[in-house]
Coordinates of C-alpha atoms in Angstrom, one line a residue:
M25 CA -29.2 2.4 -26.6
R26 CA -27.2 2.4 -29.7
I27 CA -25.1 -0.6 -30.6
L28 CA -22.8 -0.7 -33.6
G29 CA -21.2 -3.4 -35.6
T30 CA -23.4 -6.3 -34.8
D31 CA -25.3 -6.8 -38.2
A32 CA -23.9 -6.0 -41.7
T33 CA -26.0 -4.7 -44.5
D34 CA -25.1 -5.2 -48.2
D35 CA -22.9 -2.0 -48.2
Q36 CA -21.1 -2.8 -44.8
H37 CA -18.3 -5.1 -44.0
P38 CA -19.3 -7.6 -41.4
I39 CA -15.8 -7.3 -39.6
P40 CA -14.2 -4.2 -38.2
V41 CA -12.2 -2.1 -40.6
A42 CA -8.5 -3.3 -40.4
S43 CA -5.3 -1.7 -41.6
R44 CA -4.2 -2.9 -45.0
P45 CA -1.1 -5.0 -45.2
V46 CA 2.1 -3.0 -45.8
N47 CA 4.9 -4.8 -47.7
G48 CA 3.2 -8.2 -47.0
T49 CA 3.0 -7.7 -43.2
A50 CA -0.4 -6.8 -41.5
K51 CA -0.1 -4.5 -38.7
D52 CA 0.2 -6.4 -35.3
S53 CA -0.3 -9.7 -37.0
A54 CA 1.3 -12.7 -35.5
R55 CA 3.4 -15.1 -37.6
S56 CA 2.3 -18.3 -35.9
K57 CA 1.4 -21.7 -36.9
Q58 CA -2.1 -21.2 -35.4
L59 CA -2.7 -18.1 -37.5
D60 CA -1.5 -19.9 -40.6
A61 CA -3.9 -22.8 -39.8
D62 CA -6.7 -20.2 -39.3
A63 CA -5.9 -18.6 -42.6
A64 CA -5.9 -21.9 -44.5
R65 CA -9.1 -23.0 -42.8
T66 CA -10.8 -19.6 -43.5
I67 CA -9.8 -19.6 -47.2
L68 CA -11.3 -23.0 -47.6
Q69 CA -14.5 -22.1 -45.7
L70 CA -15.0 -18.9 -47.7
E71 CA -14.6 -20.8 -51.0
Q72 CA -17.1 -23.5 -49.9
Y73 CA -19.6 -21.0 -48.5
Y74 CA -19.3 -18.7 -51.5
A75 CA -19.9 -21.7 -53.9
E76 CA -22.7 -23.2 -52.0
A77 CA -24.5 -19.8 -51.7
N78 CA -24.3 -19.0 -55.3
A79 CA -25.4 -22.6 -56.3
A80 CA -28.5 -22.1 -54.0
G81 CA -29.2 -18.7 -55.5
L82 CA -28.4 -16.9 -52.3
G83 CA -25.7 -14.7 -53.6
R84 CA -26.0 -11.1 -52.9
P85 CA -23.9 -7.9 -53.4
G86 CA -22.7 -7.9 -49.7
L87 CA -21.4 -11.5 -50.0
D88 CA -19.8 -10.8 -53.3
A89 CA -18.2 -7.7 -51.9
F90 CA -16.8 -9.6 -48.9
H91 CA -15.5 -12.4 -51.0
N92 CA -13.8 -9.8 -53.4
L93 CA -12.3 -8.1 -50.4
I94 CA -10.6 -11.3 -49.2
V95 CA -9.5 -12.1 -52.7
S96 CA -8.0 -8.6 -53.0
L97 CA -6.2 -8.9 -49.7
G98 CA -4.6 -12.1 -50.7
D99 CA -3.7 -10.9 -54.2
E100 CA -2.1 -7.5 -53.0
A101 CA 0.0 -9.0 -50.3
V102 CA 3.4 -10.4 -50.8
D103 CA 2.6 -13.1 -48.3
P104 CA -1.1 -13.9 -48.7
K105 CA -1.2 -16.3 -45.8
V106 CA -0.3 -13.5 -43.5
A107 CA -3.0 -11.3 -44.9
I108 CA -5.6 -14.0 -44.6
A109 CA -4.4 -14.8 -41.0
H110 CA -5.0 -11.2 -40.1
V111 CA -8.5 -11.4 -41.4
A112 CA -9.0 -14.7 -39.7
E113 CA -8.1 -13.1 -36.4
L114 CA -10.5 -10.3 -37.0
L115 CA -13.3 -12.8 -37.8
R116 CA -12.5 -14.7 -34.5
K117 CA -12.6 -11.4 -32.6
Q118 CA -15.9 -10.5 -34.2
A119 CA -17.4 -13.9 -33.3
E120 CA -16.2 -13.5 -29.8
N121 CA -17.7 -10.0 -29.6
N122 CA -21.1 -11.3 -30.8
V123 CA -21.0 -13.9 -28.0
Y124 CA -20.2 -11.4 -25.3
L125 CA -22.5 -8.5 -26.5
P126 CA -25.7 -10.0 -24.9
R127 CA -23.8 -10.6 -21.7
L128 CA -22.6 -7.0 -21.7
I129 CA -26.1 -5.6 -22.3
Q130 CA -27.4 -7.8 -19.3
E131 CA -24.7 -6.4 -17.1
C132 CA -25.5 -2.9 -18.1
E133 CA -29.2 -3.5 -17.3
R134 CA -28.3 -4.9 -14.0
L135 CA -26.5 -1.6 -13.0
G136 CA -29.1 0.7 -14.6
L137 CA -26.6 1.8 -17.2
H138 CA -27.1 2.3 -20.9
L139 CA -24.7 1.0 -23.5
Q140 CA -23.1 2.6 -26.5
L141 CA -20.5 1.0 -28.8
T142 CA -18.3 3.3 -30.7
D143 CA -15.6 3.1 -33.5
D144 CA -13.8 6.2 -32.0
P145 CA -10.0 5.3 -32.2
S146 CA -9.2 7.5 -29.4
L147 CA -11.1 5.3 -26.9
D148 CA -9.0 2.3 -25.6
L149 CA -11.2 1.1 -22.8
A150 CA -14.8 1.3 -21.7
E151 CA -15.8 4.3 -19.8
I152 CA -18.9 5.6 -18.0
R153 CA -20.1 8.9 -19.4
T154 CA -23.2 11.0 -19.4
V155 CA -24.8 10.8 -22.8
D156 CA -28.2 12.6 -23.3
G157 CA -28.5 12.9 -19.5
R158 CA -28.1 9.1 -19.0
R159 CA -25.2 7.3 -17.5
T160 CA -23.8 5.3 -20.3
V161 CA -21.1 2.7 -20.7
V162 CA -19.2 3.9 -23.9
A163 CA -17.0 1.1 -25.2
P164 CA -15.0 0.3 -28.4
A165 CA -17.1 -1.8 -30.7
D166 CA -14.2 -4.2 -31.4
E167 CA -13.4 -4.6 -27.5
V168 CA -16.7 -6.0 -26.3
T169 CA -15.2 -8.7 -24.4
V170 CA -13.0 -6.4 -22.4
A171 CA -15.9 -4.0 -21.7
F172 CA -17.8 -7.0 -20.4
D173 CA -15.0 -7.9 -17.9
D174 CA -15.0 -4.3 -16.7
V175 CA -18.6 -4.0 -16.2
H176 CA -19.1 -7.5 -14.8
T177 CA -16.9 -6.8 -11.8
V178 CA -18.9 -3.8 -10.7
G179 CA -20.8 -4.7 -7.5
R180 CA -19.4 -8.2 -7.5
C181 CA -16.8 -9.9 -5.3
V182 CA -13.4 -9.7 -6.7
T183 CA -12.7 -13.4 -5.9
C184 CA -15.9 -15.3 -6.7
S185 CA -17.8 -12.8 -8.8
D186 CA -20.9 -13.2 -6.7
E187 CA -23.0 -10.0 -6.1
L188 CA -22.1 -8.3 -2.9
D189 CA -24.1 -7.6 0.3
D190 CA -23.8 -5.3 3.1
T191 CA -21.1 -7.7 4.9
A192 CA -18.6 -7.3 2.0
L193 CA -15.2 -6.0 3.0
L194 CA -12.6 -3.7 1.3
Y195 CA -10.4 -5.8 -1.1
F196 CA -6.8 -6.0 0.3
P197 CA -4.6 -8.2 -1.9
A198 CA -2.2 -10.4 0.1
D199 CA 0.7 -9.0 -1.7
A200 CA -0.3 -5.2 -1.5
L201 CA 1.8 -4.7 1.7
L202 CA 2.4 -1.1 2.5
S203 CA 1.9 0.2 -1.0
F204 CA -1.9 -0.5 -0.8
R205 CA -4.3 1.9 -2.2
S206 CA -8.0 0.9 -2.4
V207 CA -8.6 -0.6 -5.8
Q208 CA -11.6 1.0 -7.6
D209 CA -13.8 -0.4 -10.4
M210 CA -15.0 1.6 -13.4
T211 CA -17.6 3.5 -11.5
G212 CA -15.0 4.8 -8.9
A213 CA -16.4 2.5 -6.2
D214 CA -13.8 0.5 -4.0
V215 CA -13.4 -3.1 -5.2
K216 CA -14.7 -5.4 -2.4
V217 CA -14.6 -9.1 -1.4
C218 CA -17.4 -11.1 0.1
R219 CA -17.2 -12.2 3.6
T220 CA -17.2 -16.0 2.5
C221 CA -14.1 -15.5 0.4
V222 CA -12.3 -13.5 3.2
E223 CA -12.9 -16.2 5.7
A224 CA -11.9 -19.0 3.1
S225 CA -8.6 -17.1 2.4
G226 CA -7.5 -17.5 6.0
L227 CA -5.8 -14.0 5.9
P228 CA -6.3 -11.7 8.8
L229 CA -8.4 -8.6 8.5
T230 CA -6.6 -5.3 8.0
A231 CA -7.4 -2.2 9.8
A232 CA -8.8 -0.8 6.5
Q233 CA -11.2 -3.8 6.3
R234 CA -12.2 -3.4 10.0
G235 CA -13.3 0.2 9.3
P236 CA -12.6 3.8 10.1
E237 CA -13.7 3.5 13.8
W238 CA -11.2 0.7 14.5
T239 CA -8.4 2.6 12.8
L240 CA -9.3 5.7 14.9
H241 CA -9.6 3.8 18.1
W242 CA -6.3 1.9 17.8
D243 CA -4.4 4.4 15.8
C244 CA -3.7 1.9 13.1
P245 CA -2.3 2.3 9.7
P246 CA -4.6 0.7 7.0
W247 CA -2.3 -2.2 6.4
C248 CA -2.1 -3.3 10.1
I249 CA -3.3 -6.9 10.6
N250 CA -3.1 -7.1 14.4
D251 CA -6.2 -7.7 16.4
H252 CA -5.6 -5.2 19.2
A253 CA -9.0 -6.0 20.9
A254 CA -8.0 -9.7 21.4
P255 CA -6.8 -10.8 24.8
C256 CA -3.1 -10.1 25.1
G257 CA -3.3 -8.3 21.7
A258 CA -0.2 -6.8 20.3
E259 CA 0.5 -3.1 21.1
W260 CA 2.5 -2.6 17.9
H261 CA 1.2 -2.4 14.4
G262 CA 2.3 -5.0 11.8
G263 CA 1.9 -5.6 8.1
L264 CA 1.2 -8.9 6.4
P265 CA 4.5 -10.7 6.3
V266 CA 6.3 -11.8 3.2
R267 CA 7.4 -15.4 3.6
T268 CA 8.8 -18.3 1.8
N269 CA 6.7 -21.3 1.0
L270 CA 9.5 -23.5 2.3
Q271 CA 9.2 -24.3 5.8
G272 CA 12.0 -24.5 8.4
A273 CA 11.4 -28.2 9.1
A274 CA 12.2 -29.0 5.4
I275 CA 15.8 -28.1 5.7
D276 CA 16.5 -28.5 9.4
S277 CA 18.7 -31.6 9.6
S278 CA 18.6 -31.4 13.4
G279 CA 15.1 -32.9 13.4
Y280 CA 13.7 -29.7 15.1
E281 CA 10.0 -29.7 13.9
D282 CA 9.7 -26.0 12.8
R283 CA 6.5 -25.5 10.8
L284 CA 7.0 -21.7 10.6
P285 CA 8.3 -20.3 7.3
W286 CA 12.0 -20.7 6.6
L287 CA 12.3 -16.8 6.0
S288 CA 9.8 -14.1 6.6
A289 CA 9.7 -10.4 7.0
Q290 CA 7.2 -7.7 8.0
V291 CA 7.1 -4.0 8.8
V292 CA 6.3 -3.3 12.5
I293 CA 5.5 0.2 14.0
S294 CA 5.7 0.6 17.8
N295 CA 3.9 3.7 18.9
D296 CA 2.4 2.8 22.3
K297 CA 2.5 6.0 24.6
P298 CA 4.6 7.8 21.9
Q299 CA 4.9 10.8 24.2
A300 CA 7.0 8.7 26.6
Y301 CA 8.6 6.2 24.3
G302 CA 8.4 7.8 20.8
R303 CA 7.6 6.0 17.6
H304 CA 9.8 3.4 15.9
T305 CA 9.7 1.6 12.7
Q306 CA 11.4 -1.7 12.3
V307 CA 11.7 -4.7 9.9
W308 CA 11.2 -8.0 11.7
L309 CA 13.2 -10.6 9.9
G310 CA 12.2 -14.1 10.8
Y311 CA 14.2 -17.3 10.5
G312 CA 11.9 -20.1 11.8
V313 CA 11.2 -19.3 15.4
H314 CA 14.1 -16.7 15.5
V315 CA 13.3 -13.1 14.9
G316 CA 15.6 -10.2 14.3
E317 CA 14.2 -6.7 15.1
L318 CA 16.1 -4.6 12.7
S319 CA 16.0 -0.8 12.0
P320 CA 15.4 -0.1 8.2
A321 CA 19.1 0.7 7.9
E322 CA 20.2 -2.6 9.4
A323 CA 17.6 -4.4 7.3
R324 CA 19.0 -2.8 4.2
G325 CA 22.5 -4.1 5.2
A326 CA 21.0 -7.5 5.8
L327 CA 19.5 -7.4 2.2
E328 CA 22.8 -6.6 0.6
E329 CA 24.4 -9.4 2.6
M330 CA 21.8 -11.8 1.3
R331 CA 22.3 -10.6 -2.3
D332 CA 25.9 -11.2 -2.0
F333 CA 25.4 -14.6 -0.4
V334 CA 22.9 -15.7 -3.1
N335 CA 25.6 -15.1 -5.8
R336 CA 28.1 -17.3 -3.9
L337 CA 25.3 -19.8 -3.1
E338 CA 24.8 -20.2 -6.9
H339 CA 28.5 -21.1 -7.4
V340 CA 28.3 -23.6 -4.6
I341 CA 25.2 -25.3 -6.1
Q342 CA 26.7 -25.3 -9.6
Q343 CA 29.8 -27.2 -8.1
A344 CA 27.6 -29.6 -6.3
E345 CA 25.7 -30.3 -9.5
E346 CA 28.8 -31.1 -11.3
L347 CA 30.2 -33.4 -8.6
T348 CA 27.0 -35.3 -8.1
R349 CA 27.7 -37.1 -11.4
D350 CA 30.1 -39.3 -9.4
D351 CA 27.6 -40.1 -6.8
F352 CA 26.1 -43.7 -6.5
V353 CA 23.8 -45.7 -4.2
G354 CA 25.5 -48.2 -1.8
D355 CA 24.6 -51.8 -1.3
P356 CA 21.9 -52.0 1.3
E357 CA 23.1 -55.5 2.5
I358 CA 26.6 -54.3 3.3
A359 CA 25.1 -51.2 5.0
R360 CA 23.0 -53.4 7.3
L361 CA 26.0 -55.5 8.3
D362 CA 28.0 -52.4 9.0
R363 CA 25.2 -51.1 11.2
E364 CA 25.0 -54.4 13.2
A365 CA 28.9 -54.4 13.7
E366 CA 28.7 -50.7 14.8
D367 CA 25.9 -51.6 17.3
R368 CA 28.0 -54.6 18.7
R369 CA 31.1 -52.4 19.1
I370 CA 29.1 -49.8 21.0
Q371 CA 27.5 -52.5 23.2
A372 CA 31.0 -54.0 23.9
I373 CA 32.2 -50.5 25.0
R374 CA 29.3 -50.1 27.3
N375 CA 29.8 -53.6 29.0
S376 CA 33.5 -53.1 29.4
P377 CA 35.0 -52.7 33.0
E378 CA 36.5 -49.3 31.9
H379 CA 33.0 -48.0 31.0
A380 CA 31.4 -49.2 34.2
A381 CA 34.1 -47.5 36.3

């Protein structure tokens, strides 16, 4: 196992080689207050450490070279704070890499992989290659944290990061819908989720998660969430609906308790006895308990109507927001007296001879 960039000798820089500032601006450096603060703190710390090391007789050529490098960067740049901020960012990243390097090594050992860090600029992300006959994680030396994230996910639940067992299921993200393609980790294996997390999510299993035998038996597309084996199971195939978080009951002034989403939509395929009845793809557009079974063309028309309505709704809301400035709260006592008077008037009507007749 060959690991680069963890310890510096007298003739090496203890930080990754960085691009020199051009016209006072370091490449990809951020002009932020945080970086300015990092720069000022780094300069002060370097001066203190350098003075203390020399006073204690601990000075060495490597320390002198590093100090001279920092000074030269500051002297040569039009804006020294930007240059030092860039160095501070590199130092922060190097420290972070040193923290994650032991973890990366441990994860590679868990998977039986070797590790090789490289300064090859053509390598952006960690890859698994065969090096000297051994499966090896080859990763950029300055991206140890990213490499750890990639390796750590292998063989673990995508949700809780626990190691997977034989009950794990294919990961099917809730927003994947019909565009779903199995997500793969850096080894090429399908990303999975543990049974506990699947049950905790409350989402129904997809045909892809139920397995190839299920899909073949019920002729399901991989995204179908219907449990056809259940009593009175659906004979059609449906995808996971998209829905609003807002429930119908929240905006229904009639008092009708509708706990369903205000709006929802899902793709549905009907192909029961296709030789006799054919195959039909629809969009089921839901409004509370009401469902419209639309063809794709009709659903497209509904979408265009909704877009036009949203624009007009925006103007209505803006007008209401302006008019609400004149709104005020009434007097509760006057309101009470008015309700009592209205109750007496209604009671008088009910007790009148005309009403009795």
